[in-house]
């Protein structure tokens, strides 16, 4: 017998089936077991996300209503979205949730709120040093960002910080200029 098909009322002896309390208890417990069976199936899937193919991941994201999931993402990004979904749902709208999801698209990215950079209230900036943002579909990136951020927050900008290695030779120089005025008698 499968847990999702449990019907404890059918298992009751005949003398207990006549009692209303026993009947309600058996039906309630059966419903509880059936709901637990669905959760257990979900838990079994979570342990094997790395083994699922792309079509299965798309279907799983649809079934779990992961609304920031994009079918155009890479296979590894899709797996990360599904693995992170329970935590992101529990913290949706927070800086942590936005950074977590956006780091799946652009690793090594950071969200700065307005008070961190001296901006206007209710604004934030997304800062990254990952040059993949130049090759990323920015519309898809903004679509996902809009889905997971707080509705009272507004994107101030996406800043790409470029770092370079090299030698710099600072120096100081002086340029002296003078202007002389000459008067001629005519």
PDB file of C-alpha atoms in Angstrom, residues 39-102:
ATOM      1  CA  UNK A  39       5.749  16.347   0.710  1.00  0.00           C
ATOM      2  CA  UNK A  40       7.844  13.187   0.820  1.00  0.00           C
ATOM      3  CA  UNK A  41       7.732  12.905  -2.976  1.00  0.00           C
ATOM      4  CA  UNK A  42       8.898  16.501  -3.157  1.00  0.00           C
ATOM      5  CA  UNK A  43      11.744  15.783  -0.718  1.00  0.00           C
ATOM      6  CA  UNK A  44      12.858  12.826  -2.820  1.00  0.00           C
ATOM      7  CA  UNK A  45      13.018  15.072  -5.896  1.00  0.00           C
ATOM      8  CA  UNK A  46      15.031  17.733  -4.066  1.00  0.00           C
ATOM      9  CA  UNK A  47      17.768  15.237  -3.378  1.00  0.00           C
ATOM     10  CA  UNK A  48      18.092  14.429  -7.095  1.00  0.00           C
ATOM     11  CA  UNK A  49      17.932  17.866  -8.720  1.00  0.00           C
ATOM     12  CA  UNK A  50      21.414  17.408 -10.169  1.00  0.00           C
ATOM     13  CA  UNK A  51      20.192  14.306 -12.022  1.00  0.00           C
ATOM     14  CA  UNK A  52      17.180  15.979 -13.691  1.00  0.00           C
ATOM     15  CA  UNK A  53      17.250  17.057 -17.308  1.00  0.00           C
ATOM     16  CA  UNK A  54      16.214  20.488 -18.566  1.00  0.00           C
ATOM     17  CA  UNK A  55      12.595  19.591 -19.349  1.00  0.00           C
ATOM     18  CA  UNK A  56      12.130  18.073 -15.897  1.00  0.00           C
ATOM     19  CA  UNK A  57      13.624  21.168 -14.260  1.00  0.00           C
ATOM     20  CA  UNK A  58      11.273  23.413 -16.247  1.00  0.00           C
ATOM     21  CA  UNK A  59       8.278  21.343 -15.169  1.00  0.00           C
ATOM     22  CA  UNK A  60       9.413  21.322 -11.542  1.00  0.00           C
ATOM     23  CA  UNK A  61       9.825  25.107 -11.547  1.00  0.00           C
ATOM     24  CA  UNK A  62       6.327  25.442 -12.997  1.00  0.00           C
ATOM     25  CA  UNK A  63       4.836  23.064 -10.415  1.00  0.00           C
ATOM     26  CA  UNK A  64       6.541  24.850  -7.515  1.00  0.00           C
ATOM     27  CA  UNK A  65       5.610  28.291  -8.905  1.00  0.00           C
ATOM     28  CA  UNK A  66       9.178  29.608  -8.967  1.00  0.00           C
ATOM     29  CA  UNK A  67       8.176  32.832 -10.692  1.00  0.00           C
ATOM     30  CA  UNK A  68      11.725  34.189 -11.093  1.00  0.00           C
ATOM     31  CA  UNK A  69      12.776  31.073 -13.021  1.00  0.00           C
ATOM     32  CA  UNK A  70      13.714  31.665 -16.647  1.00  0.00           C
ATOM     33  CA  UNK A  71      13.665  28.927 -19.249  1.00  0.00           C
ATOM     34  CA  UNK A  72      16.462  30.733 -21.086  1.00  0.00           C
ATOM     35  CA  UNK A  73      18.889  30.245 -18.161  1.00  0.00           C
ATOM     36  CA  UNK A  74      21.691  27.727 -18.309  1.00  0.00           C
ATOM     37  CA  UNK A  75      21.186  24.235 -16.921  1.00  0.00           C
ATOM     38  CA  UNK A  76      23.341  24.958 -13.854  1.00  0.00           C
ATOM     39  CA  UNK A  77      21.470  28.216 -13.154  1.00  0.00           C
ATOM     40  CA  UNK A  78      18.156  26.373 -13.358  1.00  0.00           C
ATOM     41  CA  UNK A  79      19.361  23.810 -10.841  1.00  0.00           C
ATOM     42  CA  UNK A  80      20.498  26.552  -8.471  1.00  0.00           C
ATOM     43  CA  UNK A  81      17.156  28.362  -8.765  1.00  0.00           C
ATOM     44  CA  UNK A  82      15.277  25.220  -7.792  1.00  0.00           C
ATOM     45  CA  UNK A  83      17.653  24.336  -4.948  1.00  0.00           C
ATOM     46  CA  UNK A  84      17.435  27.865  -3.525  1.00  0.00           C
ATOM     47  CA  UNK A  85      13.672  28.249  -4.028  1.00  0.00           C
ATOM     48  CA  UNK A  86      12.486  27.231  -0.510  1.00  0.00           C
ATOM     49  CA  UNK A  87      14.877  29.670   1.188  1.00  0.00           C
ATOM     50  CA  UNK A  88      14.210  32.457  -1.290  1.00  0.00           C
ATOM     51  CA  UNK A  89      10.444  32.063  -0.838  1.00  0.00           C
ATOM     52  CA  UNK A  90      10.854  32.373   2.929  1.00  0.00           C
ATOM     53  CA  UNK A  91      12.928  35.566   2.609  1.00  0.00           C
ATOM     54  CA  UNK A  92      11.417  37.059  -0.560  1.00  0.00           C
ATOM     55  CA  UNK A  93      11.937  40.827  -0.860  1.00  0.00           C
ATOM     56  CA  UNK A  94      14.984  40.947   1.407  1.00  0.00           C
ATOM     57  CA  UNK A  95      18.477  41.942   0.322  1.00  0.00           C
ATOM     58  CA  UNK A  96      19.636  38.373   0.940  1.00  0.00           C
ATOM     59  CA  UNK A  97      16.995  36.877  -1.372  1.00  0.00           C
ATOM     60  CA  UNK A  98      17.706  39.364  -4.159  1.00  0.00           C
ATOM     61  CA  UNK A  99      21.463  38.810  -3.923  1.00  0.00           C
ATOM     62  CA  UNK A 100      21.027  35.032  -3.806  1.00  0.00           C
ATOM     63  CA  UNK A 101      18.936  34.887  -6.976  1.00  0.00           C
ATOM     64  CA  UNK A 102      20.908  37.535  -8.841  1.00  0.00           C
TER      65      UNK A 102
END
